[in-house]
C-alpha atoms as a PDB file:
ATOM      1  CA  MET A   1     189.263 137.736  34.571  1.00  0.00           C
ATOM      2  CA  HIS A   2     189.750 141.549  36.940  1.00  0.00           C
ATOM      3  CA  PHE A   3     188.412 144.917  37.538  1.00  0.00           C
ATOM      4  CA  PRO A   4     189.837 147.562  39.997  1.00  0.00           C
ATOM      5  CA  THR A   5     188.090 147.581  43.183  1.00  0.00           C
ATOM      6  CA  ASP A   6     189.135 151.371  43.746  1.00  0.00           C
ATOM      7  CA  THR A   7     188.969 154.371  41.296  1.00  0.00           C
ATOM      8  CA  THR A   8     192.417 155.381  40.291  1.00  0.00           C
ATOM      9  CA  GLU A   9     191.510 157.395  36.611  1.00  0.00           C
ATOM     10  CA  MET A  10     193.064 159.594  34.833  1.00  0.00           C
ATOM     11  CA  ALA A  11     193.233 162.712  36.858  1.00  0.00           C
ATOM     12  CA  SER A  12     191.070 165.098  34.514  1.00  0.00           C
ATOM     13  CA  ASN A  13     188.211 164.643  32.458  1.00  0.00           C
ATOM     14  CA  THR A  14     191.010 166.887  29.763  1.00  0.00           C
ATOM     15  CA  GLU A  15     193.862 164.186  29.863  1.00  0.00           C
ATOM     16  CA  ARG A  16     191.179 161.805  29.139  1.00  0.00           C
ATOM     17  CA  TYR A  17     189.775 163.393  25.912  1.00  0.00           C
ATOM     18  CA  ILE A  18     193.291 164.487  25.292  1.00  0.00           C
ATOM     19  CA  TRP A  19     194.542 160.610  25.025  1.00  0.00           C
ATOM     20  CA  ALA A  20     191.131 160.229  23.220  1.00  0.00           C
ATOM     21  CA  VAL A  21     191.453 162.410  20.030  1.00  0.00           C
ATOM     22  CA  TRP A  22     195.446 160.973  19.311  1.00  0.00           C
ATOM     23  CA  LEU A  23     193.286 157.054  19.637  1.00  0.00           C
ATOM     24  CA  ILE A  24     190.446 158.702  17.157  1.00  0.00           C
ATOM     25  CA  LEU A  25     192.908 159.775  14.887  1.00  0.00           C
ATOM     26  CA  VAL A  26     195.128 156.722  14.851  1.00  0.00           C
ATOM     27  CA  LEU A  27     192.107 154.911  14.770  1.00  0.00           C
ATOM     28  CA  ILE A  28     191.354 156.292  11.652  1.00  0.00           C
ATOM     29  CA  THR A  29     194.406 156.150  10.399  1.00  0.00           C
ATOM     30  CA  SER A  30     194.512 152.669  10.276  1.00  0.00           C
ATOM     31  CA  LEU A  31     190.830 151.446   9.430  1.00  0.00           C
ATOM     32  CA  ILE A  32     191.360 153.939   6.032  1.00  0.00           C
ATOM     33  CA  GLY A  33     195.436 152.839   5.829  1.00  0.00           C
ATOM     34  CA  ASP A  34     195.560 149.576   6.316  1.00  0.00           C
ATOM     35  CA  THR A  35     192.075 148.744   4.209  1.00  0.00           C
ATOM     36  CA  THR A  36     193.346 151.156   1.781  1.00  0.00           C
ATOM     37  CA  ILE A  37     196.565 148.734   1.691  1.00  0.00           C
ATOM     38  CA  LEU A  38     195.738 145.838   1.358  1.00  0.00           C
ATOM     39  CA  ILE A  39     192.726 146.132  -1.090  1.00  0.00           C
ATOM     40  CA  THR A  40     195.192 147.208  -3.736  1.00  0.00           C
ATOM     41  CA  SER A  41     197.924 144.965  -2.701  1.00  0.00           C
ATOM     42  CA  ILE A  42     196.223 142.113  -3.633  1.00  0.00           C
ATOM     43  CA  LYS A  43     193.667 143.228  -5.769  1.00  0.00           C
ATOM     44  CA  TYR A  44     194.893 145.790  -7.851  1.00  0.00           C
ATOM     45  CA  ASN A  45     198.643 144.570  -7.525  1.00  0.00           C
ATOM     46  CA  ALA A  46     199.782 147.966  -6.734  1.00  0.00           C
ATOM     47  CA  PHE A  47     203.001 147.065  -4.768  1.00  0.00           C
ATOM     48  CA  ARG A  48     205.482 146.606  -7.225  1.00  0.00           C
ATOM     49  CA  LEU A  49     208.352 145.001  -5.128  1.00  0.00           C
ATOM     50  CA  HIS A  50     209.312 141.478  -4.586  1.00  0.00           C
ATOM     51  CA  THR A  51     207.488 138.999  -3.956  1.00  0.00           C
ATOM     52  CA  LEU A  52     208.514 138.473  -0.395  1.00  0.00           C
ATOM     53  CA  MET A  53     209.229 141.697   1.038  1.00  0.00           C
ATOM     54  CA  VAL A  54     204.791 142.961  -0.375  1.00  0.00           C
ATOM     55  CA  ALA A  55     203.257 139.634   1.979  1.00  0.00           C
ATOM     56  CA  PHE A  56     205.101 140.957   4.835  1.00  0.00           C
ATOM     57  CA  ILE A  57     203.320 144.434   3.805  1.00  0.00           C
ATOM     58  CA  GLN A  58     200.225 142.767   3.383  1.00  0.00           C
ATOM     59  CA  HIS A  59     200.443 141.325   7.231  1.00  0.00           C
ATOM     60  CA  ILE A  60     201.525 143.682   8.975  1.00  0.00           C
ATOM     61  CA  ALA A  61     199.162 145.725   7.712  1.00  0.00           C
ATOM     62  CA  LEU A  62     196.578 142.954   8.301  1.00  0.00           C
ATOM     63  CA  CYS A  63     198.267 142.431  12.500  1.00  0.00           C
ATOM     64  CA  ASP A  64     197.980 146.368  12.939  1.00  0.00           C
ATOM     65  CA  LEU A  65     194.450 147.005  11.476  1.00  0.00           C
ATOM     66  CA  LEU A  66     193.500 143.749  14.077  1.00  0.00           C
ATOM     67  CA  LEU A  67     194.731 145.653  16.771  1.00  0.00           C
ATOM     68  CA  ALA A  68     193.046 149.012  15.866  1.00  0.00           C
ATOM     69  CA  VAL A  69     189.699 147.049  15.950  1.00  0.00           C
ATOM     70  CA  PHE A  70     190.147 145.418  18.646  1.00  0.00           C
ATOM     71  CA  THR A  71     192.484 147.188  21.395  1.00  0.00           C
ATOM     72  CA  VAL A  72     192.569 151.162  20.294  1.00  0.00           C
ATOM     73  CA  LEU A  73     188.591 151.208  19.790  1.00  0.00           C
ATOM     74  CA  PRO A  74     187.777 149.378  22.903  1.00  0.00           C
ATOM     75  CA  ARG A  75     189.883 151.294  24.546  1.00  0.00           C
ATOM     76  CA  LEU A  76     188.836 154.334  22.385  1.00  0.00           C
ATOM     77  CA  ILE A  77     185.336 154.305  24.405  1.00  0.00           C
ATOM     78  CA  SER A  78     186.818 152.906  27.902  1.00  0.00           C
ATOM     79  CA  LEU A  79     188.277 156.477  27.515  1.00  0.00           C
ATOM     80  CA  LEU A  80     184.993 158.042  26.991  1.00  0.00           C
ATOM     81  CA  CYS A  81     182.686 156.410  28.701  1.00  0.00           C
ATOM     82  CA  ASN A  82     185.571 156.225  31.823  1.00  0.00           C
ATOM     83  CA  SER A  83     184.994 152.517  32.219  1.00  0.00           C
ATOM     84  CA  TRP A  84     185.055 148.448  30.339  1.00  0.00           C
ATOM     85  CA  VAL A  85     181.650 148.355  29.061  1.00  0.00           C
ATOM     86  CA  PHE A  86     182.464 145.758  26.665  1.00  0.00           C
ATOM     87  CA  GLY A  87     181.679 142.393  28.178  1.00  0.00           C
ATOM     88  CA  GLU A  88     184.199 139.620  29.538  1.00  0.00           C
ATOM     89  CA  PRO A  89     184.576 138.343  26.427  1.00  0.00           C
ATOM     90  CA  LEU A  90     185.350 141.067  24.443  1.00  0.00           C
ATOM     91  CA  CYS A  91     188.259 141.595  27.196  1.00  0.00           C
ATOM     92  CA  TYR A  92     190.044 138.138  26.987  1.00  0.00           C
ATOM     93  CA  VAL A  93     189.051 138.163  22.922  1.00  0.00           C
ATOM     94  CA  SER A  94     191.313 141.774  23.310  1.00  0.00           C
ATOM     95  CA  ALA A  95     193.347 141.035  25.899  1.00  0.00           C
ATOM     96  CA  TYR A  96     194.999 137.589  23.801  1.00  0.00           C
ATOM     97  CA  LEU A  97     194.564 139.191  20.286  1.00  0.00           C
ATOM     98  CA  ARG A  98     197.298 141.857  21.278  1.00  0.00           C
ATOM     99  CA  ALA A  99     199.118 139.126  22.292  1.00  0.00           C
ATOM    100  CA  GLN A 100     199.366 137.660  19.159  1.00  0.00           C
ATOM    101  CA  CYS A 101     198.970 140.418  16.813  1.00  0.00           C
ATOM    102  CA  PHE A 102     201.699 142.640  19.465  1.00  0.00           C
ATOM    103  CA  VAL A 103     204.184 139.767  18.805  1.00  0.00           C
ATOM    104  CA  THR A 104     203.576 139.197  15.238  1.00  0.00           C
ATOM    105  CA  SER A 105     204.518 142.978  14.415  1.00  0.00           C
ATOM    106  CA  SER A 106     207.098 142.251  16.275  1.00  0.00           C
ATOM    107  CA  ILE A 107     209.008 139.187  14.219  1.00  0.00           C
ATOM    108  CA  LEU A 108     207.333 141.014  10.505  1.00  0.00           C
ATOM    109  CA  ILE A 109     208.987 143.063  10.476  1.00  0.00           C
ATOM    110  CA  ALA A 110     212.098 141.451  12.248  1.00  0.00           C
ATOM    111  CA  ALA A 111     211.480 139.493   9.055  1.00  0.00           C
ATOM    112  CA  MET A 112     211.646 142.022   7.161  1.00  0.00           C
ATOM    113  CA  THR A 113     214.434 144.029   7.468  1.00  0.00           C
ATOM    114  CA  SER A 114     215.974 140.055   7.175  1.00  0.00           C
ATOM    115  CA  GLY A 115     214.268 138.997   3.699  1.00  0.00           C
ATOM    116  CA  LYS A 116     215.213 142.508   2.013  1.00  0.00           C
ATOM    117  CA  LEU A 117     219.322 141.734   3.616  1.00  0.00           C
ATOM    118  CA  TRP A 118     218.745 138.417   1.695  1.00  0.00           C
ATOM    119  CA  LEU A 119     217.167 139.334  -1.701  1.00  0.00           C
ATOM    120  CA  LEU A 120     220.233 141.347  -1.673  1.00  0.00           C
ATOM    121  CA  LYS A 121     222.943 138.827  -0.712  1.00  0.00           C
ATOM    122  CA  CYS A 122     220.956 136.430  -2.947  1.00  0.00           C
ATOM    123  CA  PRO A 123     218.643 137.679  -5.620  1.00  0.00           C
ATOM    124  CA  LEU A 124     219.129 134.648  -7.661  1.00  0.00           C
ATOM    125  CA  GLN A 125     217.374 132.354  -5.082  1.00  0.00           C
ATOM    126  CA  ALA A 126     214.636 135.089  -4.598  1.00  0.00           C
ATOM    127  CA  LYS A 127     213.773 134.988  -8.460  1.00  0.00           C
ATOM    128  CA  SER A 128     212.298 131.459  -7.516  1.00  0.00           C
ATOM    129  CA  LEU A 129     210.178 132.850  -4.928  1.00  0.00           C
ATOM    130  CA  THR A 130     207.021 132.227  -5.094  1.00  0.00           C
ATOM    131  CA  LYS A 131     203.595 133.699  -4.083  1.00  0.00           C
ATOM    132  CA  PRO A 132     202.172 130.978  -2.239  1.00  0.00           C
ATOM    133  CA  ARG A 133     205.801 130.523  -0.384  1.00  0.00           C
ATOM    134  CA  ALA A 134     206.315 134.191   0.797  1.00  0.00           C
ATOM    135  CA  HIS A 135     202.962 133.980   2.020  1.00  0.00           C
ATOM    136  CA  LEU A 136     204.080 130.371   3.576  1.00  0.00           C
ATOM    137  CA  VAL A 137     207.248 132.568   5.861  1.00  0.00           C
ATOM    138  CA  CYS A 138     204.630 135.191   6.780  1.00  0.00           C
ATOM    139  CA  GLY A 139     202.081 131.701   8.166  1.00  0.00           C
ATOM    140  CA  SER A 140     204.832 130.709   9.873  1.00  0.00           C
ATOM    141  CA  VAL A 141     206.335 133.840  11.690  1.00  0.00           C
ATOM    142  CA  TRP A 142     201.829 133.876  13.114  1.00  0.00           C
ATOM    143  CA  MET A 143     202.044 130.434  13.915  1.00  0.00           C
ATOM    144  CA  VAL A 144     205.040 131.404  16.259  1.00  0.00           C
ATOM    145  CA  ALA A 145     203.522 134.313  18.141  1.00  0.00           C
ATOM    146  CA  SER A 146     200.722 131.922  19.258  1.00  0.00           C
ATOM    147  CA  ILE A 147     203.560 130.417  22.065  1.00  0.00           C
ATOM    148  CA  VAL A 148     202.743 134.133  23.906  1.00  0.00           C
ATOM    149  CA  PRO A 149     198.993 133.328  24.011  1.00  0.00           C
ATOM    150  CA  VAL A 150     199.055 129.848  24.293  1.00  0.00           C
ATOM    151  CA  LEU A 151     201.135 130.290  27.078  1.00  0.00           C
ATOM    152  CA  TYR A 152     198.580 132.028  28.749  1.00  0.00           C
ATOM    153  CA  LEU A 153     195.971 130.136  28.337  1.00  0.00           C
ATOM    154  CA  VAL A 154     197.799 127.338  29.596  1.00  0.00           C
ATOM    155  CA  ILE A 155     199.666 128.849  32.468  1.00  0.00           C
ATOM    156  CA  ASP A 156     196.286 130.690  33.702  1.00  0.00           C
ATOM    157  CA  LYS A 157     193.635 131.829  31.226  1.00  0.00           C
ATOM    158  CA  GLU A 158     191.887 134.223  33.687  1.00  0.00           C
ATOM    159  CA  ASP A 159     194.244 136.060  34.742  1.00  0.00           C
ATOM    160  CA  VAL A 160     192.753 139.471  32.446  1.00  0.00           C
ATOM    161  CA  ARG A 161     193.083 142.824  33.961  1.00  0.00           C
ATOM    162  CA  TRP A 162     191.185 146.212  32.579  1.00  0.00           C
ATOM    163  CA  ASP A 163     192.591 148.984  34.943  1.00  0.00           C
ATOM    164  CA  TYR A 164     192.343 152.805  35.251  1.00  0.00           C
ATOM    165  CA  GLU A 165     195.945 153.354  34.976  1.00  0.00           C
ATOM    166  CA  THR A 166     195.458 151.916  29.909  1.00  0.00           C
ATOM    167  CA  TYR A 167     192.077 152.035  29.909  1.00  0.00           C
ATOM    168  CA  TYR A 168     192.112 148.281  28.081  1.00  0.00           C
ATOM    169  CA  CYS A 169     192.339 144.646  29.245  1.00  0.00           C
ATOM    170  CA  TYR A 170     195.800 143.055  29.905  1.00  0.00           C
ATOM    171  CA  TYR A 171     197.455 139.420  31.183  1.00  0.00           C
ATOM    172  CA  THR A 172     198.897 140.438  34.217  1.00  0.00           C
ATOM    173  CA  HIS A 173     201.131 137.692  34.812  1.00  0.00           C
ATOM    174  CA  SER A 174     200.326 136.972  37.955  1.00  0.00           C
ATOM    175  CA  ALA A 175     201.082 133.984  38.845  1.00  0.00           C
ATOM    176  CA  ASP A 176     204.679 134.229  40.310  1.00  0.00           C
ATOM    177  CA  ASN A 177     205.760 131.136  40.556  1.00  0.00           C
ATOM    178  CA  THR A 178     205.664 130.784  36.773  1.00  0.00           C
ATOM    179  CA  TRP A 179     205.770 133.305  35.378  1.00  0.00           C
ATOM    180  CA  GLU A 180     209.188 135.021  37.947  1.00  0.00           C
ATOM    181  CA  ILE A 181     210.214 132.848  35.655  1.00  0.00           C
ATOM    182  CA  LEU A 182     209.306 132.257  32.809  1.00  0.00           C
ATOM    183  CA  LEU A 183     208.882 136.273  31.706  1.00  0.00           C
ATOM    184  CA  PRO A 184     211.977 137.067  31.142  1.00  0.00           C
ATOM    185  CA  TRP A 185     212.178 134.750  28.763  1.00  0.00           C
ATOM    186  CA  LYS A 186     209.353 136.402  27.091  1.00  0.00           C
ATOM    187  CA  HIS A 187     210.426 139.238  26.743  1.00  0.00           C
ATOM    188  CA  GLY A 188     213.612 138.432  25.753  1.00  0.00           C
ATOM    189  CA  ILE A 189     212.796 136.101  23.345  1.00  0.00           C
ATOM    190  CA  PHE A 190     209.877 138.273  21.774  1.00  0.00           C
ATOM    191  CA  GLY A 191     210.211 140.860  22.514  1.00  0.00           C
ATOM    192  CA  GLY A 192     214.303 141.794  22.853  1.00  0.00           C
ATOM    193  CA  ILE A 193     215.618 140.402  20.243  1.00  0.00           C
ATOM    194  CA  PRO A 194     212.462 141.354  17.099  1.00  0.00           C
ATOM    195  CA  ILE A 195     214.480 144.612  18.098  1.00  0.00           C
ATOM    196  CA  ILE A 196     217.600 143.696  17.785  1.00  0.00           C
ATOM    197  CA  VAL A 197     217.304 141.910  14.290  1.00  0.00           C
ATOM    198  CA  VAL A 198     215.780 144.816  12.949  1.00  0.00           C
ATOM    199  CA  ILE A 199     218.643 147.104  14.100  1.00  0.00           C
ATOM    200  CA  ILE A 200     221.069 145.270  13.227  1.00  0.00           C
ATOM    201  CA  THR A 201     220.267 144.808   9.579  1.00  0.00           C
ATOM    202  CA  THR A 202     218.922 148.088   9.066  1.00  0.00           C
ATOM    203  CA  VAL A 203     222.261 149.335  10.189  1.00  0.00           C
ATOM    204  CA  VAL A 204     223.655 146.789   7.411  1.00  0.00           C
ATOM    205  CA  LEU A 205     220.818 148.063   4.988  1.00  0.00           C
ATOM    206  CA  VAL A 206     221.585 151.943   5.022  1.00  0.00           C
ATOM    207  CA  LYS A 207     225.161 150.530   4.655  1.00  0.00           C
ATOM    208  CA  HIS A 208     224.858 148.844   1.332  1.00  0.00           C
ATOM    209  CA  LEU A 209     221.931 151.616   0.452  1.00  0.00           C
ATOM    210  CA  LEU A 210     224.640 154.099   0.746  1.00  0.00           C
ATOM    211  CA  ASN A 211     227.585 151.808  -0.544  1.00  0.00           C
ATOM    212  CA  ALA A 212     225.580 151.212  -3.186  1.00  0.00           C
ATOM    213  CA  ARG A 213     225.159 155.237  -4.471  1.00  0.00           C
ATOM    214  CA  LYS A 214     229.057 155.590  -4.109  1.00  0.00           C
ATOM    215  CA  VAL A 215     229.456 152.558  -7.240  1.00  0.00           C
ATOM    216  CA  SER A 216     226.458 154.326  -8.983  1.00  0.00           C
ATOM    217  CA  LYS A 217     227.856 157.673  -9.162  1.00  0.00           C
ATOM    218  CA  ARG A 218     230.859 155.747 -10.134  1.00  0.00           C
ATOM    219  CA  SER A 219     229.155 154.640 -13.024  1.00  0.00           C
ATOM    220  CA  ARG A 220     226.993 156.383 -14.537  1.00  0.00           C
ATOM    221  CA  GLY A 221     224.340 153.465 -13.120  1.00  0.00           C
ATOM    222  CA  LYS A 222     221.385 153.584 -10.655  1.00  0.00           C
ATOM    223  CA  VAL A 223     220.440 151.512  -7.382  1.00  0.00           C
ATOM    224  CA  ARG A 224     216.855 150.841  -6.898  1.00  0.00           C
ATOM    225  CA  TRP A 225     216.547 152.030  -3.587  1.00  0.00           C
ATOM    226  CA  GLN A 226     212.932 151.130  -3.472  1.00  0.00           C
ATOM    227  CA  GLY A 227     212.690 148.107  -1.498  1.00  0.00           C
ATOM    228  CA  ILE A 228     216.005 149.098   1.071  1.00  0.00           C
ATOM    229  CA  VAL A 229     213.697 152.783   1.687  1.00  0.00           C
ATOM    230  CA  THR A 230     210.819 150.518   3.029  1.00  0.00           C
ATOM    231  CA  ALA A 231     212.635 148.249   4.145  1.00  0.00           C
ATOM    232  CA  VAL A 232     214.001 150.696   6.202  1.00  0.00           C
ATOM    233  CA  ALA A 233     211.835 153.280   7.172  1.00  0.00           C
ATOM    234  CA  VAL A 234     209.332 150.320   7.970  1.00  0.00           C
ATOM    235  CA  ALA A 235     211.937 149.098  10.733  1.00  0.00           C
ATOM    236  CA  THR A 236     212.974 152.936  11.742  1.00  0.00           C
ATOM    237  CA  VAL A 237     209.204 153.708  12.201  1.00  0.00           C
ATOM    238  CA  PHE A 238     209.121 150.052  14.756  1.00  0.00           C
ATOM    239  CA  THR A 239     211.681 150.563  16.839  1.00  0.00           C
ATOM    240  CA  VAL A 240     210.918 154.160  17.873  1.00  0.00           C
ATOM    241  CA  ALA A 241     207.051 153.561  18.831  1.00  0.00           C
ATOM    242  CA  VAL A 242     208.815 150.433  20.382  1.00  0.00           C
ATOM    243  CA  LEU A 243     211.732 151.664  22.302  1.00  0.00           C
ATOM    244  CA  PRO A 244     209.567 154.027  24.925  1.00  0.00           C
ATOM    245  CA  THR A 245     207.645 150.930  25.619  1.00  0.00           C
ATOM    246  CA  THR A 246     210.355 148.736  25.650  1.00  0.00           C
ATOM    247  CA  VAL A 247     212.576 151.217  28.577  1.00  0.00           C
ATOM    248  CA  TYR A 248     209.556 151.120  30.214  1.00  0.00           C
ATOM    249  CA  TRP A 249     209.412 147.056  31.520  1.00  0.00           C
ATOM    250  CA  ILE A 250     212.854 147.048  31.790  1.00  0.00           C
ATOM    251  CA  THR A 251     212.629 149.729  34.588  1.00  0.00           C
ATOM    252  CA  GLN A 252     209.132 148.745  35.529  1.00  0.00           C
ATOM    253  CA  SER A 253     211.009 146.831  38.595  1.00  0.00           C
ATOM    254  CA  TYR A 254     212.017 149.959  39.772  1.00  0.00           C
ATOM    255  CA  LEU A 255     208.766 152.434  39.141  1.00  0.00           C
ATOM    256  CA  ALA A 256     206.097 150.126  41.146  1.00  0.00           C
ATOM    257  CA  GLY A 257     204.418 151.754  43.209  1.00  0.00           C
ATOM    258  CA  LYS A 258     205.759 155.917  41.739  1.00  0.00           C
ATOM    259  CA  PRO A 259     203.148 158.074  40.444  1.00  0.00           C
ATOM    260  CA  GLN A 260     205.753 158.074  37.467  1.00  0.00           C
ATOM    261  CA  GLN A 261     205.548 154.581  36.819  1.00  0.00           C
ATOM    262  CA  ILE A 262     201.448 154.979  35.094  1.00  0.00           C
ATOM    263  CA  TYR A 263     201.946 158.621  33.066  1.00  0.00           C
ATOM    264  CA  PHE A 264     205.099 156.703  31.964  1.00  0.00           C
ATOM    265  CA  TYR A 265     202.840 153.642  30.672  1.00  0.00           C
ATOM    266  CA  ARG A 266     200.466 156.032  28.835  1.00  0.00           C
ATOM    267  CA  THR A 267     203.183 158.003  27.467  1.00  0.00           C
ATOM    268  CA  ALA A 268     205.536 154.734  26.316  1.00  0.00           C
ATOM    269  CA  SER A 269     201.598 152.749  25.053  1.00  0.00           C
ATOM    270  CA  THR A 270     201.155 156.208  23.353  1.00  0.00           C
ATOM    271  CA  VAL A 271     203.902 156.612  21.489  1.00  0.00           C
ATOM    272  CA  PHE A 272     203.711 152.543  20.327  1.00  0.00           C
ATOM    273  CA  TYR A 273     200.128 153.562  18.962  1.00  0.00           C
ATOM    274  CA  PHE A 274     202.289 155.923  16.284  1.00  0.00           C
ATOM    275  CA  ASN A 275     204.024 151.986  14.682  1.00  0.00           C
ATOM    276  CA  ILE A 276     200.051 151.161  14.116  1.00  0.00           C
ATOM    277  CA  ALA A 277     198.814 154.875  12.120  1.00  0.00           C
ATOM    278  CA  SER A 278     201.790 155.343   9.880  1.00  0.00           C
ATOM    279  CA  ASN A 279     201.821 152.874   7.571  1.00  0.00           C
ATOM    280  CA  PHE A 280     200.198 154.118   4.240  1.00  0.00           C
ATOM    281  CA  PHE A 281     202.095 157.549   5.065  1.00  0.00           C
ATOM    282  CA  VAL A 282     204.888 154.953   5.182  1.00  0.00           C
ATOM    283  CA  TYR A 283     204.264 153.345   1.744  1.00  0.00           C
ATOM    284  CA  PHE A 284     202.574 156.310  -0.362  1.00  0.00           C
ATOM    285  CA  CYS A 285     206.347 158.218   0.204  1.00  0.00           C
ATOM    286  CA  THR A 286     208.998 155.036   0.159  1.00  0.00           C
ATOM    287  CA  VAL A 287     206.926 152.973  -2.892  1.00  0.00           C
ATOM    288  CA  GLY A 288     206.531 154.667  -6.091  1.00  0.00           C
ATOM    289  CA  SER A 289     204.372 152.568  -7.084  1.00  0.00           C
ATOM    290  CA  PHE A 290     201.472 152.540  -4.637  1.00  0.00           C
ATOM    291  CA  ARG A 291     202.190 156.154  -4.662  1.00  0.00           C
ATOM    292  CA  LYS A 292     201.335 156.911  -8.299  1.00  0.00           C
ATOM    293  CA  PHE A 293     198.003 154.133  -8.298  1.00  0.00           C
ATOM    294  CA  LEU A 294     196.137 156.289  -5.564  1.00  0.00           C
ATOM    295  CA  MET A 295     197.521 159.101  -7.799  1.00  0.00           C
ATOM    296  CA  THR A 296     196.539 158.304 -10.873  1.00  0.00           C
ATOM    297  CA  THR A 297     193.228 155.969 -10.319  1.00  0.00           C
ATOM    298  CA  VAL A 298     191.195 156.241  -6.678  1.00  0.00           C
ATOM    299  CA  LEU A 299     192.203 160.347  -6.199  1.00  0.00           C
ATOM    300  CA  PRO A 300     190.433 161.562  -9.448  1.00  0.00           C
ATOM    301  CA  LEU A 301     187.909 159.271  -8.583  1.00  0.00           C
ATOM    302  CA  TYR A 302     187.417 161.140  -5.757  1.00  0.00           C
ATOM    303  CA  SER A 303     187.341 164.161  -8.155  1.00  0.00           C
ATOM    304  CA  LEU A 304     184.375 162.852 -10.352  1.00  0.00           C
ATOM    305  CA  HIS A 305     182.590 162.066  -7.151  1.00  0.00           C
ATOM    306  CA  ASN A 306     182.290 165.102  -6.276  1.00  0.00           C
ATOM    307  CA  GLY A 307     182.442 167.117  -9.694  1.00  0.00           C
ATOM    308  CA  LYS A 308     185.724 168.642  -9.677  1.00  0.00           C
ATOM    309  CA  ARG A 309     187.955 166.997 -12.643  1.00  0.00           C
ATOM    310  CA  THR A 310     190.210 168.401 -13.521  1.00  0.00           C
ATOM    311  CA  GLU A 311     192.288 168.331 -16.938  1.00  0.00           C
ATOM    312  CA  GLU A 312     194.547 166.947 -14.486  1.00  0.00           C
ATOM    313  CA  ASP A 313     192.843 164.260 -13.549  1.00  0.00           C
ATOM    314  CA  ASP A 314     191.565 163.390 -17.091  1.00  0.00           C
ATOM    315  CA  VAL A 315     195.556 163.336 -17.634  1.00  0.00           C
ATOM    316  CA  LEU A 316     196.586 160.904 -15.082  1.00  0.00           C
ATOM    317  CA  SER A 317     193.555 158.973 -15.997  1.00  0.00           C
ATOM    318  CA  THR A 318     195.148 157.599 -19.242  1.00  0.00           C
ATOM    319  CA  THR A 319     198.207 156.173 -16.997  1.00  0.00           C
ATOM    320  CA  ARG A 320     196.986 153.025 -15.835  1.00  0.00           C
ATOM    321  CA  PRO A 321     197.881 151.729 -13.056  1.00  0.00           C
ATOM    322  CA  PRO A 322     200.603 149.062 -12.091  1.00  0.00           C
ATOM    323  CA  HIS A 323     198.588 145.526 -12.820  1.00  0.00           C
ATOM    324  CA  SER A 324     201.103 143.557 -12.360  1.00  0.00           C
ATOM    325  CA  ASN A 325     203.806 142.501  -9.323  1.00  0.00           C
ATOM    326  CA  LYS A 326     206.635 141.607 -10.544  1.00  0.00           C
ATOM    327  CA  ASN A 327     209.743 141.665  -9.500  1.00  0.00           C
ATOM    328  CA  ASN A 328     211.425 145.623 -10.505  1.00  0.00           C
ATOM    329  CA  ASP A 329     213.064 145.832  -6.452  1.00  0.00           C
ATOM    330  CA  THR A 330     215.608 143.328  -6.197  1.00  0.00           C
END
């Protein structure tokens, strides 16, 4: 493990504290939001989507929750203390788990948009997909993504660094002879391909939704848009959040040694955390059953706890929360 020999930390405390405030917001939003997503989807079946879509939502939430605990939190403490205070073991855990969860999240989102497209094209086969099989698909994604940390262990398990540029622990790929060959393949397979798949499938889903709306207007029917919009929203947020980081890795060789490199990377890293913080809001806006469950169950309980129960709460509480995970969205 490598620690910096110089003290090229941020130019001012103001910059560190501004970044720390953003990480606090990300951490709180992720801990509360992703935990709510997991509890409401597992215990109360609040997501009335197809089983495959619900499985993807749960695994993405778990992924982001791990990133929040083992990446965002240590980075926040490092910014406040202006040093790494957790010791070497947690530094290794943070670096390897970050690589695992980042790749897993990317592939899961690509699988979500592709899976939604498959549900639209093959509705009969989709009906036979059970919950265990859906989680088996997600489990296989975790296994594929584990290739990256396994490569880290095999090539040079000690090649982990913490520095003042990033304020977190990361794998440096400093084994020149090996990573000179493998690094482009790693970025292409586990970074580039998922992004390309997300973009292509999202465009196809949007076209399908627009065509379906035209047909429904002519026939005066209804469009089952909820699952499509959810997948498109998740994919859009992911693409916007990851794009600056992708541009950074492409231009890294050109920016090496220049002051702009540090600020570009910090900006890209800051934007990336938007993907972790946005899950709850995306699902609240696009999944009607999830929103209804929160409005009819969680909010009335909060009002009652604070002694502010109103007539509106009494009316809402008479509506039973969804306890079925039927495939309302196909």
